[in-house]
Short mmCIF file of C-alpha atoms and ligand atoms in Angstrom, two decimals:
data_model
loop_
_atom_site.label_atom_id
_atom_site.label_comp_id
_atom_site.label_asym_id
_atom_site.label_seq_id
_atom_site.Cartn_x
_atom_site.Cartn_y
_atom_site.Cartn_z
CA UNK A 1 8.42 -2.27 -6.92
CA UNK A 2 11.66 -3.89 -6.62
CA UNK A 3 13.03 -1.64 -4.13
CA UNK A 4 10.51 -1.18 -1.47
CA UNK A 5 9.69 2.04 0.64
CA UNK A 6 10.47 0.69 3.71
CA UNK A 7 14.17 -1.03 4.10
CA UNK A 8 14.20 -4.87 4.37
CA UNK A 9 17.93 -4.63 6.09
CA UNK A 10 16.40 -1.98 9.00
CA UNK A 11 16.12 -3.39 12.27
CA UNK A 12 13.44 -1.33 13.31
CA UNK A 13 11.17 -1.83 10.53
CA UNK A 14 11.83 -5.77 10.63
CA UNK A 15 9.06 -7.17 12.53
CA UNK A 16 7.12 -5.82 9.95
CA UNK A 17 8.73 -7.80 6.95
CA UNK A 18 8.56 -11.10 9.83
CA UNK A 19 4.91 -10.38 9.63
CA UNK A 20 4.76 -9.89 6.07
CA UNK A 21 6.65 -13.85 5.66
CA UNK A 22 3.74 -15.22 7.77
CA UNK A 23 1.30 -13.59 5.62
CA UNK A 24 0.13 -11.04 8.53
CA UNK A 25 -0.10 -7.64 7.89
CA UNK A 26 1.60 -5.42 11.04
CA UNK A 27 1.86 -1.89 11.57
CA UNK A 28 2.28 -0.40 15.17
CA UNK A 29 -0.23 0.56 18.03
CA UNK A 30 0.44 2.71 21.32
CA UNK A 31 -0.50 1.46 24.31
CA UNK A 32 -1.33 4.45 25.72
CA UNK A 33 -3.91 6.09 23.03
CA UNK A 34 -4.62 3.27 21.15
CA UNK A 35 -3.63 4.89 17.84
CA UNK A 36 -2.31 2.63 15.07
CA UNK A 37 0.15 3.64 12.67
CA UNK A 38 2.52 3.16 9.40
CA UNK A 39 5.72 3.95 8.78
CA UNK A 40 7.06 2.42 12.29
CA UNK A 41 8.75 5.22 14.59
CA UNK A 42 10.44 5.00 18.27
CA UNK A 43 7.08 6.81 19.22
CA UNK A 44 3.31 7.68 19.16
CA UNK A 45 2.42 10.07 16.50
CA UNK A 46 -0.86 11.00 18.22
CA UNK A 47 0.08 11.51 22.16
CA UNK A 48 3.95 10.55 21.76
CA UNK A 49 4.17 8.20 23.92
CA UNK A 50 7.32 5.81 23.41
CA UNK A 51 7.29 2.02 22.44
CA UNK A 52 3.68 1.19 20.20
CA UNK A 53 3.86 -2.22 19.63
CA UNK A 54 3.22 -4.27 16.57
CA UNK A 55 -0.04 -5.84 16.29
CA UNK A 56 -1.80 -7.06 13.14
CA UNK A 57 -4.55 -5.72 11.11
CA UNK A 58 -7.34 -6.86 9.28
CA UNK A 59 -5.88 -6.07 6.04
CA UNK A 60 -9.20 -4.55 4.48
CA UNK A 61 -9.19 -0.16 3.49
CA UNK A 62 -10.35 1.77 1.02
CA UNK A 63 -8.63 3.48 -1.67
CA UNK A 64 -7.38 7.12 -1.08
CA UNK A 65 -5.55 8.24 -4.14
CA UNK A 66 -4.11 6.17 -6.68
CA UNK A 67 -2.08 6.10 -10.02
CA UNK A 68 -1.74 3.99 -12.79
CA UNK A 69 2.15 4.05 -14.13
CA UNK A 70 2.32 3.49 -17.78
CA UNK A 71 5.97 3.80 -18.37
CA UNK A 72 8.81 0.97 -17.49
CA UNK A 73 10.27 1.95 -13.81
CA UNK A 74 11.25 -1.24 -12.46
CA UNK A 75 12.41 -4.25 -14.61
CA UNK A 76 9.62 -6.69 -13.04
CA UNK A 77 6.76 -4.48 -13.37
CA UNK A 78 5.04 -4.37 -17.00
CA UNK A 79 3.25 -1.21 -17.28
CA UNK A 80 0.72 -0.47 -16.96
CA UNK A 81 -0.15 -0.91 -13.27
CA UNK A 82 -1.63 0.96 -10.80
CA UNK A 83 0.14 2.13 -7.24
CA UNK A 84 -2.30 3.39 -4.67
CA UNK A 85 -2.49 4.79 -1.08
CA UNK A 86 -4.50 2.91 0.73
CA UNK A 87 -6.21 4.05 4.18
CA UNK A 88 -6.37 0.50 6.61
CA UNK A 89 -9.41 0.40 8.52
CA UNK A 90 -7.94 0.82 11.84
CA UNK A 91 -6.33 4.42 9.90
CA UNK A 92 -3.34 4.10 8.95
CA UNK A 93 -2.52 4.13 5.01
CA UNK A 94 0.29 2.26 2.94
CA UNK A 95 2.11 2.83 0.19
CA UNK A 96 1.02 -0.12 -2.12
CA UNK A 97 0.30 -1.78 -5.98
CA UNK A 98 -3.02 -2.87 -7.08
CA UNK A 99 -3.33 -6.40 -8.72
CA UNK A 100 -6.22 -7.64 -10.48
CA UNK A 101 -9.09 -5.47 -11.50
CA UNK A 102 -8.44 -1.33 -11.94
CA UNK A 103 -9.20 0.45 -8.81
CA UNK A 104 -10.41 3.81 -8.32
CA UNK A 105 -10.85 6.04 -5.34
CA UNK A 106 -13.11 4.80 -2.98
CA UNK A 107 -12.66 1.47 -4.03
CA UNK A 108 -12.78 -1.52 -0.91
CA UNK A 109 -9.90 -3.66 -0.99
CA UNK A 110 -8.06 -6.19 0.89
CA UNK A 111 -4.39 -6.66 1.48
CA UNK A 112 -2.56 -10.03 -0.38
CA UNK A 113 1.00 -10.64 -1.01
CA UNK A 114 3.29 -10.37 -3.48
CA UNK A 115 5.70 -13.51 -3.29
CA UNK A 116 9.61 -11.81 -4.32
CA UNK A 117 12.46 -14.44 -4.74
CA UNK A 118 15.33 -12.74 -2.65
CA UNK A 119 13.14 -11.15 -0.40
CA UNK A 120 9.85 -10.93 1.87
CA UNK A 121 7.22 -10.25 0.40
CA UNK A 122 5.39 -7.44 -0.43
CA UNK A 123 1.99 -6.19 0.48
CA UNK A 124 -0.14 -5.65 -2.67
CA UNK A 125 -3.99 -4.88 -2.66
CA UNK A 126 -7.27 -5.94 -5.04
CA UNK A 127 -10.33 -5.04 -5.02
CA UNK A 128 -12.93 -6.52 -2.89
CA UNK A 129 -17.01 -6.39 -3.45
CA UNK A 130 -18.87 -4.31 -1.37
ZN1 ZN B 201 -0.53 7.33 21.50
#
């Protein structure tokens, strides 16, 4: 995906991409519940309570639906390859391509990154033994 889901040029979704340059996965977490997150918002989707903070996760989930594409969308992406949602441990799920070995449902994987030349990069997933 050239042309990620979330904006590079947002200002509220930018400590995420700072994160994503270090090579640490962020989403946000509410200090009052606890709850974490993904896409970032002004407030708590669980007890909306204003100002969750960005904290980093462990990068491992498991696969909750995925697709494999098998017709040219983006210039640098050679189909096919699969695009899955993907449910973090701590709950939250992202939007996100599978490298390596085909995934199904179910499937353990762990967050890696996908260097981009004119931008940061992106968060791709692969399979992980159970
Ligand atoms: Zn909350």
């Amino acid at each position: 995906m050239t042309e990620p889901a979330m904006r590079t040029d947002d200002p509220f979704a930018w400590p995420f991409w700072e994160g994503a340059i270090a090579g640490r996965l962020l989403v946000q977490r509410c200090g009052a519940c606890g709850s974490h997150q993904f896409y970032p918002r002004p407030f708590c989707l669980a007890c909306e309570a204003l100002d969750p903070v960005w904290v980093e996760v462990c990068g491992r989930g498991e696969v909750w639906s995925i697709t494999t594409v098998h017709v040219p969308v983006f210039p640098t992406l050679t189909p096919p390859y699969q695009v899955a949602l993907v449910t973090l441990e701590e709950g939250p799920r992202l939007l996100a391509g599978i490298e390596g070995p085909p995934c199904r449902i179910g499937d353990a994987v762990q967050v890696g990154w996908r260097e981009r030349p004119d931008a940061p990069p992106l968060p791709v997933f692969h399979r992980t033994e159970m």
